[in-house]
XYZ file of C-alpha atoms in Angstrom:
289
model
C 25.397 -20.004 -1.869
C 28.033 -18.090 -3.745
C 27.660 -17.097 -7.532
C 28.896 -20.137 -8.719
C 26.351 -22.593 -6.804
C 23.792 -19.951 -8.024
C 24.435 -20.284 -11.754
C 24.657 -23.786 -11.169
C 21.313 -24.190 -9.400
C 19.929 -22.275 -11.983
C 20.971 -24.630 -14.345
C 19.822 -27.788 -12.615
C 16.387 -26.387 -12.612
C 16.111 -25.113 -15.607
C 18.007 -27.819 -18.456
C 18.772 -27.015 -21.608
C 19.184 -22.859 -20.625
C 19.972 -20.798 -23.297
C 23.761 -18.541 -22.343
C 22.150 -15.352 -22.888
C 18.437 -16.795 -20.845
C 20.299 -17.501 -17.936
C 22.557 -14.010 -18.314
C 19.104 -12.302 -18.031
C 18.740 -13.634 -15.166
C 21.292 -12.450 -12.977
C 22.080 -9.201 -14.700
C 19.877 -7.793 -11.488
C 22.656 -8.873 -8.983
C 25.211 -6.568 -11.123
C 26.233 -2.877 -11.792
C 25.679 -3.601 -15.529
C 25.187 -5.942 -18.783
C 28.362 -5.974 -19.171
C 30.158 -7.056 -15.492
C 27.323 -10.082 -15.632
C 28.408 -11.051 -19.055
C 31.977 -11.623 -17.922
C 30.949 -12.476 -14.400
C 29.089 -15.317 -15.783
C 31.662 -16.477 -18.055
C 34.265 -16.687 -15.824
C 31.589 -18.668 -14.000
C 31.071 -21.087 -16.788
C 34.730 -21.596 -17.658
C 34.681 -22.356 -13.570
C 32.403 -24.864 -13.931
C 32.864 -26.593 -17.464
C 36.660 -27.250 -16.172
C 35.763 -29.280 -13.030
C 33.096 -30.850 -14.820
C 29.558 -29.390 -12.844
C 28.406 -27.995 -16.136
C 28.273 -29.309 -19.910
C 28.019 -27.199 -23.372
C 25.459 -28.634 -26.352
C 26.409 -25.560 -28.482
C 24.649 -22.873 -26.969
C 22.699 -25.178 -23.997
C 23.934 -25.720 -20.558
C 23.573 -28.816 -18.516
C 24.073 -30.058 -15.466
C 26.406 -32.681 -15.030
C 26.011 -35.879 -12.309
C 29.110 -34.172 -10.748
C 27.315 -30.970 -10.784
C 23.827 -31.994 -9.427
C 25.316 -33.883 -6.937
C 27.683 -31.204 -5.320
C 24.083 -29.542 -4.402
C 22.193 -31.911 -3.385
C 24.674 -32.357 -0.856
C 25.245 -28.816 -0.613
C 21.715 -28.180 0.347
C 21.444 -31.313 2.838
C 24.354 -30.336 4.351
C 23.260 -26.410 4.760
C 19.333 -28.007 6.065
C 20.760 -30.307 8.400
C 23.464 -28.220 9.851
C 20.112 -25.645 10.490
C 18.171 -27.518 11.917
C 20.541 -29.449 14.603
C 22.227 -25.974 15.229
C 18.170 -25.223 16.564
C 17.442 -27.768 17.829
C 20.565 -27.254 20.878
C 19.244 -23.660 21.354
C 17.563 -23.889 24.650
C 14.764 -21.393 23.431
C 13.900 -23.812 20.669
C 10.059 -23.424 21.665
C 10.050 -19.656 21.206
C 11.123 -19.985 17.732
C 8.661 -23.084 17.011
C 8.038 -21.646 13.220
C 11.526 -22.342 12.312
C 11.247 -25.667 13.341
C 8.429 -26.385 11.447
C 9.820 -24.554 8.500
C 12.597 -26.759 8.612
C 11.085 -29.980 8.977
C 8.629 -29.602 6.101
C 11.483 -28.299 3.709
C 13.311 -31.813 5.519
C 10.114 -33.842 4.890
C 9.803 -32.869 1.611
C 13.323 -33.050 -0.010
C 13.461 -36.350 1.754
C 10.546 -37.752 -0.539
C 12.520 -36.772 -3.643
C 15.941 -37.565 -2.480
C 16.692 -41.262 -1.349
C 20.572 -39.728 -0.889
C 19.019 -37.020 1.633
C 16.927 -39.190 3.328
C 19.778 -41.618 3.841
C 21.644 -38.832 4.932
C 19.466 -37.199 7.474
C 19.049 -40.463 9.449
C 22.630 -40.443 10.286
C 23.338 -36.756 10.778
C 20.004 -35.484 13.256
C 21.081 -34.928 16.419
C 17.598 -35.380 18.140
C 15.346 -37.759 18.503
C 11.455 -38.170 18.187
C 10.949 -38.004 21.969
C 13.242 -34.667 21.420
C 9.985 -33.462 19.346
C 7.590 -34.657 21.341
C 9.645 -32.466 24.144
C 9.395 -29.344 21.909
C 5.597 -30.270 21.572
C 4.858 -30.440 25.442
C 7.031 -26.694 25.815
C 4.970 -25.300 23.175
C 1.856 -26.043 24.155
C 2.345 -24.072 27.736
C 3.525 -21.525 25.597
C 0.411 -22.147 23.585
C -1.637 -21.454 26.917
C 0.297 -19.294 28.465
C 0.106 -16.459 25.323
C -3.565 -17.441 25.908
C -3.940 -16.212 29.614
C -1.360 -13.284 28.738
C -3.926 -12.110 25.565
C -7.367 -12.090 27.615
C -5.435 -10.167 30.183
C -4.590 -7.764 27.567
C -7.346 -7.181 26.024
C -8.777 -6.348 29.379
C -5.618 -4.122 29.873
C -6.779 -2.072 26.839
C -10.195 -1.895 27.596
C -8.961 0.033 31.129
C -6.907 2.229 29.533
C -9.780 3.321 27.066
C -11.942 3.565 29.579
C -9.298 5.647 31.813
C -9.146 8.130 29.089
C -5.493 7.275 27.152
C -5.364 9.290 23.566
C -5.751 6.955 20.270
C -5.382 8.436 17.198
C -6.800 8.471 13.640
C -5.490 9.014 9.649
C -7.502 10.769 7.864
C -7.547 11.825 4.565
C -7.019 15.467 3.078
C -10.319 16.340 1.794
C -13.494 18.527 2.946
C -14.877 15.770 5.197
C -12.097 15.624 7.014
C -11.983 19.904 7.015
C -15.303 19.610 7.966
C -14.403 17.101 10.743
C -11.970 19.422 12.945
C -14.570 22.969 12.342
C -16.808 20.189 14.560
C -13.818 19.160 16.868
C -13.266 22.718 17.892
C -16.885 23.819 17.687
C -17.097 21.124 20.608
C -13.950 22.019 22.713
C -14.867 25.349 22.447
C -11.923 27.103 21.735
C -12.075 30.506 20.814
C -8.269 31.207 20.213
C -6.457 27.887 18.757
C -2.828 27.024 18.397
C -0.612 26.289 15.413
C 2.819 24.573 16.114
C 5.130 25.132 12.184
C 7.988 23.265 11.323
C 8.732 25.613 8.568
C 10.021 28.423 10.019
C 8.969 30.127 6.128
C 5.866 28.694 6.500
C 5.558 30.086 9.732
C 6.171 33.977 8.416
C 4.171 33.817 5.733
C 1.048 32.595 7.423
C 1.231 35.224 10.513
C 1.820 37.660 8.152
C -2.078 36.545 5.830
C -3.374 36.821 9.274
C -1.666 38.920 11.021
C -1.821 36.633 14.560
C 0.905 36.834 17.063
C 3.368 33.415 17.657
C 6.238 32.854 19.765
C 8.761 31.165 18.752
C 7.520 28.407 16.304
C 4.181 29.362 17.473
C 1.095 31.250 16.676
C -1.826 32.641 17.871
C -5.094 32.448 15.860
C -9.117 33.029 16.602
C -11.388 30.332 15.871
C -13.220 32.184 13.168
C -9.929 32.183 11.446
C -9.643 28.077 12.224
C -11.312 27.363 8.206
C -9.663 30.382 6.105
C -6.651 28.341 7.744
C -7.396 25.077 6.640
C -7.179 26.170 2.407
C -4.678 27.991 3.355
C -2.239 25.068 4.303
C -4.255 23.238 1.162
C -3.327 25.911 -0.977
C 0.115 26.000 0.245
C 1.209 22.775 -0.083
C -0.291 22.001 -2.957
C 2.283 25.028 -4.564
C 4.860 23.278 -3.044
C 3.993 20.082 -4.294
C 4.054 21.597 -7.943
C 7.252 23.176 -7.049
C 8.626 19.510 -6.094
C 7.532 18.086 -9.014
C 8.570 20.949 -11.524
C 11.847 21.329 -9.755
C 12.670 17.656 -8.938
C 13.871 18.884 -5.928
C 13.031 17.323 -2.050
C 10.985 20.587 -0.452
C 9.352 20.647 2.996
C 6.632 19.955 3.548
C 4.432 22.257 5.264
C 3.875 20.256 8.167
C 1.562 21.894 11.635
C 0.257 20.948 15.012
C -3.048 22.873 15.618
C -4.103 22.993 19.189
C -7.889 22.490 20.203
C -8.505 22.264 23.448
C -7.337 18.823 24.453
C -6.828 17.668 21.502
C -3.934 18.051 18.836
C -4.791 17.685 15.204
C -1.274 17.348 12.975
C -1.464 17.794 9.117
C 0.945 16.690 6.803
C -0.637 17.117 3.611
C -2.443 15.450 2.374
C -2.622 13.203 6.154
C -4.719 14.305 9.034
C -3.601 12.707 11.667
C -6.256 13.255 14.807
C -5.422 12.813 18.490
C -7.428 12.530 21.708
C -8.884 10.324 24.673
C -10.600 7.371 23.776
C -13.675 7.983 24.171
C -13.717 11.690 22.920
C -11.669 10.609 20.151
C -14.721 8.155 18.632
C -17.870 9.967 19.881
C -16.471 12.389 16.697
C -15.450 9.877 14.971
C -18.957 8.579 15.080
C -20.452 12.439 14.345
C -18.002 12.136 11.370
C -19.784 8.570 9.517
C -23.533 9.812 10.482
C -22.632 12.839 8.270
């Protein structure tokens, strides 16, 4: 539907709408109030010249001709969409769209006798076609139910086989305790930190006198707590600078590797990745605390 018809539709739906009220409804589609006003003035002159809109003072009304034009356009679009959809080979895969369009057609036909007559003579399908579609959909439903049962079994098998899962945590004191618990359970003496910000990596390496290789730092287990505090303090500092300078500053995102467990810290979020059962065990311990 073009801009003029959209304006005509608003006038039809709100008979007697005033010019300024109509302007307020369309201004969001334009770059400025001036451009919206100019476009609206042109559209009103055009619609009035064609006899689609009538003005009474500052109020606007859709004429019978205008309402008929909208009705024809809307019913033609609806019927074309429905006919086109029913002709597709994979129509059963688009069953939701069929139901939606049919419901719209039924509701509008109850209110518009012209649409009802047009629909009866214009649809390219029969009730029997809808019955065949219903059978196809029923087969698809049974197939999906079967696949759903298989899928549930597959997910359970992946859990038993030790495939990885992740948990999204919010940064707080409990989350930091969970990270320390993970390190303790993994019995790590040295853990690896992968840094995504070179400036932060250099700063951390100097602060902890840590050895490194490329983007990685190697820290002792006893340094885990202080390192978490270091990440928190530096991330808060950068967040404050971002607000004050109104500029984009990269976060101090890091990956911690604690045994077979990966922990991504993207302040203030934490993503823990581990084999499913191991992750569940760690989370249960966290919940009990």
